[in-house]
XYZ file of C-alpha atoms in Angstrom:
372
model
C -193.505 -46.738 66.957
C -191.291 -49.889 66.585
C -193.280 -52.747 64.974
C -193.092 -55.843 67.482
C -194.812 -58.363 65.576
C -192.013 -60.883 65.715
C -191.796 -60.483 69.289
C -195.626 -61.306 69.655
C -195.109 -64.397 67.453
C -192.303 -65.389 69.480
C -193.762 -64.964 72.486
C -197.444 -66.614 72.224
C -195.538 -69.483 69.995
C -193.990 -69.964 73.614
C -197.264 -70.035 75.345
C -198.949 -72.509 72.699
C -196.331 -75.124 73.578
C -197.641 -75.413 77.031
C -201.557 -74.899 75.532
C -201.053 -78.088 72.986
C -199.389 -80.157 75.906
C -203.052 -79.739 77.400
C -201.949 -77.478 80.092
C -203.820 -73.633 80.056
C -205.914 -71.621 77.977
C -204.538 -68.074 77.022
C -206.490 -65.243 75.602
C -205.848 -62.677 72.639
C -207.053 -59.164 72.446
C -206.673 -57.659 69.073
C -207.317 -53.448 69.290
C -207.812 -51.387 66.289
C -207.685 -47.610 66.457
C -210.962 -47.073 64.374
C -210.733 -44.213 61.776
C -206.675 -43.658 62.317
C -206.110 -42.463 58.966
C -208.103 -39.544 59.248
C -205.301 -38.398 61.763
C -202.857 -39.019 59.493
C -204.593 -37.163 56.763
C -205.543 -34.267 58.830
C -202.948 -33.952 61.045
C -199.983 -35.546 59.615
C -197.719 -38.696 60.273
C -195.706 -36.889 63.034
C -199.500 -36.586 64.778
C -200.233 -39.989 64.018
C -197.421 -41.397 65.609
C -197.914 -39.205 68.831
C -201.507 -40.614 68.825
C -199.928 -44.354 68.637
C -197.758 -43.148 71.383
C -200.219 -41.708 73.372
C -202.836 -44.880 72.966
C -199.742 -47.175 73.816
C -199.496 -45.549 77.152
C -203.369 -45.755 77.691
C -203.539 -49.663 77.048
C -200.084 -50.341 78.891
C -201.927 -48.612 82.019
C -204.855 -51.053 81.481
C -202.741 -54.277 81.529
C -203.660 -56.841 84.029
C -201.109 -58.660 86.063
C -199.068 -60.908 83.421
C -200.409 -59.193 80.171
C -198.411 -58.180 77.348
C -198.840 -55.678 74.721
C -197.056 -55.770 71.536
C -197.759 -53.132 68.519
C -198.443 -54.666 65.646
C -197.786 -51.689 62.922
C -200.275 -49.546 61.072
C -203.354 -49.078 63.974
C -203.452 -52.092 65.642
C -202.575 -53.283 69.186
C -202.565 -56.988 70.560
C -202.294 -57.786 74.300
C -201.875 -61.508 75.267
C -203.714 -62.618 78.284
C -202.305 -65.858 80.246
C -205.059 -67.973 81.586
C -207.935 -66.450 80.613
C -210.921 -67.441 78.353
C -213.551 -65.862 76.450
C -215.683 -65.044 79.440
C -213.028 -62.500 81.324
C -211.996 -61.565 77.732
C -215.444 -60.063 77.027
C -215.891 -58.403 80.471
C -212.380 -57.245 80.547
C -212.281 -55.648 77.184
C -215.779 -54.103 77.573
C -214.010 -52.195 80.658
C -211.259 -51.553 78.613
C -213.425 -49.688 76.068
C -215.279 -47.733 78.835
C -211.913 -46.399 80.025
C -210.392 -45.415 76.489
C -213.287 -44.891 74.122
C -214.189 -41.136 74.306
C -210.673 -39.668 75.606
C -209.197 -37.012 73.967
C -205.537 -37.456 72.609
C -203.854 -33.782 72.490
C -200.324 -32.485 71.245
C -199.252 -29.244 69.673
C -201.858 -28.174 67.376
C -203.681 -31.309 67.400
C -206.807 -32.948 69.508
C -208.361 -36.340 68.354
C -211.128 -38.254 69.997
C -210.146 -42.089 71.077
C -212.339 -44.724 69.855
C -211.351 -48.613 69.432
C -212.376 -51.847 68.503
C -211.533 -55.499 69.931
C -211.645 -59.111 68.505
C -211.011 -61.634 71.144
C -210.196 -65.098 70.808
C -208.880 -67.647 73.079
C -205.909 -70.519 72.378
C -206.833 -74.403 71.617
C -204.973 -77.178 72.156
C -205.426 -77.726 67.649
C -203.835 -74.378 67.223
C -200.996 -75.112 65.217
C -199.110 -71.737 65.962
C -199.777 -68.121 66.670
C -201.352 -67.140 63.297
C -204.198 -69.776 64.174
C -205.323 -67.855 67.314
C -204.429 -64.396 65.734
C -206.978 -65.263 62.747
C -209.530 -65.759 65.035
C -209.053 -62.596 66.637
C -209.073 -60.940 63.293
C -212.403 -62.361 62.395
C -214.003 -60.978 65.445
C -212.438 -57.596 65.171
C -213.745 -57.575 61.419
C -217.166 -58.395 63.105
C -216.494 -55.482 65.472
C -215.915 -52.960 62.716
C -218.893 -54.093 60.897
C -220.993 -53.344 63.833
C -220.525 -49.746 63.833
C -216.813 -49.618 65.748
C -216.096 -49.125 69.373
C -217.229 -52.823 70.692
C -215.689 -56.263 71.124
C -216.730 -59.227 69.209
C -215.436 -63.129 69.037
C -215.747 -65.162 65.539
C -218.904 -65.666 64.472
C -218.330 -68.269 61.984
C -216.263 -71.369 61.903
C -216.271 -71.564 58.113
C -214.331 -68.370 57.117
C -215.783 -65.148 56.490
C -217.663 -63.849 59.878
C -221.484 -64.249 58.906
C -223.453 -60.697 58.347
C -226.889 -62.194 59.569
C -228.679 -60.073 61.572
C -230.291 -63.230 63.327
C -226.873 -64.553 64.158
C -225.663 -61.094 65.426
C -229.073 -61.659 67.777
C -227.878 -64.758 69.276
C -224.096 -64.197 69.648
C -224.888 -60.689 71.536
C -227.347 -62.551 74.097
C -224.645 -65.501 74.263
C -221.946 -62.790 75.456
C -223.956 -61.105 77.892
C -224.791 -64.147 79.181
C -220.915 -64.878 79.787
C -220.460 -61.347 81.105
C -223.493 -61.218 83.719
C -223.386 -65.028 84.689
C -226.753 -65.514 82.672
C -226.848 -69.174 82.607
C -229.192 -71.031 84.722
C -228.849 -74.904 85.069
C -232.615 -76.680 85.375
C -233.201 -80.081 86.299
C -236.581 -81.535 84.855
C -237.535 -85.256 85.139
C -237.234 -87.265 82.268
C -239.878 -90.207 81.786
C -237.521 -93.845 81.935
C -239.236 -96.883 82.539
C -237.308 -98.682 84.944
C -234.973 -96.163 85.533
C -233.480 -93.032 87.151
C -232.724 -90.569 84.610
C -232.964 -86.700 85.115
C -232.814 -84.441 82.280
C -230.500 -81.601 82.956
C -231.594 -78.581 80.686
C -229.418 -75.531 80.470
C -231.547 -72.333 79.745
C -230.010 -69.034 78.707
C -231.194 -66.367 80.588
C -231.059 -62.772 79.450
C -233.386 -59.613 80.278
C -235.804 -61.790 82.438
C -236.103 -64.385 79.275
C -235.102 -67.900 79.039
C -234.150 -69.039 75.483
C -234.387 -72.256 73.745
C -231.291 -74.021 74.066
C -231.907 -76.419 70.827
C -232.678 -73.075 68.784
C -229.691 -71.493 70.310
C -227.329 -74.114 69.162
C -228.695 -74.173 65.884
C -228.555 -70.255 65.427
C -224.725 -70.236 66.327
C -223.375 -73.320 64.836
C -219.859 -74.541 65.944
C -218.417 -71.361 67.066
C -216.000 -71.069 69.862
C -218.300 -69.328 72.071
C -220.422 -72.464 71.870
C -217.669 -74.424 72.659
C -216.756 -72.408 75.555
C -220.561 -72.757 76.736
C -220.593 -76.836 77.071
C -217.067 -76.093 78.944
C -218.590 -73.675 81.227
C -221.724 -75.810 81.831
C -219.760 -79.065 82.507
C -217.655 -77.238 85.326
C -220.861 -75.771 86.522
C -222.183 -79.457 86.877
C -219.043 -80.886 88.407
C -219.366 -78.523 91.290
C -222.959 -79.346 91.888
C -223.665 -81.460 95.388
C -227.071 -82.202 94.270
C -226.172 -84.087 90.595
C -228.350 -86.910 89.886
C -227.402 -90.606 89.766
C -227.937 -90.168 85.967
C -228.147 -86.601 84.320
C -228.143 -86.443 80.806
C -226.382 -83.344 79.001
C -227.015 -82.143 75.180
C -223.791 -81.763 73.690
C -223.031 -79.435 70.630
C -221.469 -80.259 67.601
C -218.843 -77.696 68.353
C -217.688 -79.927 71.559
C -217.951 -83.370 70.382
C -215.768 -82.195 66.885
C -213.268 -80.665 68.816
C -210.115 -82.552 69.625
C -209.306 -80.340 72.501
C -212.870 -81.124 74.358
C -211.806 -84.929 74.915
C -208.768 -83.224 76.654
C -210.640 -80.857 78.736
C -213.056 -83.797 79.631
C -210.004 -85.701 80.479
C -208.811 -83.140 83.071
C -212.305 -82.555 84.658
C -212.247 -86.148 85.274
C -208.690 -86.392 86.975
C -210.461 -83.746 89.372
C -214.130 -85.093 89.461
C -213.540 -88.841 89.254
C -217.323 -89.716 90.073
C -218.548 -87.719 87.057
C -218.231 -90.396 84.765
C -220.837 -92.621 86.525
C -223.298 -89.408 87.349
C -223.002 -87.405 83.902
C -224.292 -88.790 80.488
C -224.063 -87.261 77.155
C -226.703 -86.897 74.429
C -225.684 -86.419 70.918
C -228.100 -85.710 68.031
C -228.540 -88.461 65.159
C -229.126 -85.106 62.643
C -225.315 -84.103 63.419
C -223.930 -87.500 61.545
C -224.695 -86.716 58.173
C -222.348 -83.561 58.606
C -219.351 -84.884 60.803
C -220.125 -88.769 61.214
C -216.213 -89.471 61.681
C -215.680 -87.032 64.355
C -218.814 -87.909 66.375
C -217.931 -91.669 65.974
C -214.522 -90.767 67.360
C -215.936 -88.970 70.498
C -218.306 -91.395 71.658
C -215.302 -93.975 71.429
C -213.385 -91.905 73.320
C -215.682 -90.678 75.935
C -216.415 -94.529 76.267
C -213.015 -95.070 77.073
C -213.123 -92.731 79.871
C -216.262 -94.276 81.149
C -218.916 -91.831 80.322
C -221.938 -93.326 79.091
C -223.654 -91.500 75.735
C -227.303 -91.872 74.420
C -228.284 -90.851 70.786
C -231.337 -88.344 70.870
C -233.623 -87.566 67.889
C -233.385 -91.387 66.813
C -235.810 -92.152 63.940
C -237.199 -95.233 62.165
C -235.512 -95.276 59.331
C -232.828 -98.054 57.827
C -230.101 -95.629 58.660
C -231.272 -95.101 62.027
C -231.848 -98.669 62.661
C -227.651 -99.624 61.373
C -226.797 -96.480 63.119
C -227.662 -97.626 66.265
C -226.576 -101.182 66.343
C -223.008 -99.732 65.597
C -222.917 -96.839 67.563
C -221.271 -97.092 71.092
C -224.093 -95.403 72.952
C -225.938 -96.892 75.822
C -229.321 -95.458 75.332
C -231.391 -93.573 72.594
C -234.726 -91.773 72.290
C -236.880 -91.421 69.291
C -237.104 -87.943 67.280
C -238.480 -85.058 69.391
C -242.164 -85.486 70.469
C -242.851 -88.050 67.398
C -243.204 -85.037 65.020
C -242.872 -87.263 62.253
C -245.272 -89.783 62.916
C -249.074 -89.624 62.722
C -250.764 -90.112 66.134
C -252.214 -93.326 65.395
C -248.903 -94.776 64.444
C -246.888 -93.773 67.224
C -247.583 -96.467 69.535
C -246.498 -99.367 67.016
C -243.612 -97.052 65.798
C -242.336 -96.679 69.445
C -242.826 -100.369 70.165
C -240.953 -101.008 67.184
C -237.745 -99.001 67.944
C -237.885 -100.210 71.304
C -237.487 -103.944 69.981
C -234.659 -102.767 67.973
C -232.863 -100.730 71.185
C -233.596 -104.112 73.171
C -232.092 -106.151 70.441
C -228.927 -104.092 69.999
C -228.371 -103.889 73.813
C -229.496 -100.363 74.362
C -231.838 -98.577 76.915
C -234.969 -97.138 75.355
C -236.270 -93.569 76.818
C -239.788 -93.799 74.956
C -240.363 -90.165 76.083
C -238.946 -88.230 73.170
C -237.020 -84.918 74.502
C -235.380 -81.861 72.840
C -232.202 -80.541 74.659
């Protein structure tokens, strides 16, 4: 088969120009034939080429309208999926694997069972070219191969090499299944707030009848593509709700507040639902500031410029906390979760001191600590 890598790069780069202008998100499925070298070694290169042609036909028949299939050489294909993100890519890829894996390719004197692995990724507005999104798909493919082949994954690590930690794989599978089966449920709970009307919006991940702790989920997954997609999904769902309370708090992950494209997403969402800026408040954790203080500060400024209100949670009583509170463009503050770092006897005086600082800084004070 003829290598189409240049055609693929040209096609995807043209689509990325639209993405970087803030219009659309596109998907990528990187498909690798499992154990393809065994075909060449046992049957010869002619048989290997016949096997590639057979699989090309099978994949071509599985394309959705508007998709483009390219052969990248050796044992790899890529499908460009316009206007579709990670959630759709996972569902489609599982259907594709069900249809393809287990088939037998036949030719004169040869019979080979088909097995493929898939890495998926979606374009982002910060992508500089096709190599950026392809690299994320390659990391997902590496994880699929490491997990035993014949499956689909996205990138699991924002640092570089995909992590092999079983605990992270566990959470990734749960998050993937939640996207596949609409496993998220948005639960409203009252947030005690003297003189106010806050409503705390918790996002619970339901999988196999169990609700997972959202704060723990964020801690396990970190700033990965799927976590950013989760925040987008939640915001979209909240924007569709007619019973959204006057002030609803949503905890944002560091993946979102540190991503430049997330503020563009907010801008587009606000254009469609302008009333969101008066009803939806964003919560960011003080624990995130030592890691990415500049990006978090930038997000708070940009969100404020759009008209959104933000609040700082996990607020402590140290010198850094008090100094940060005076400088940050947040409208409200809440202490460390359940005041875990305070002795019971000291809690009233500490909370009173924090409230005085909040009042002096012109911030609302939510005295009942919470964790989302």
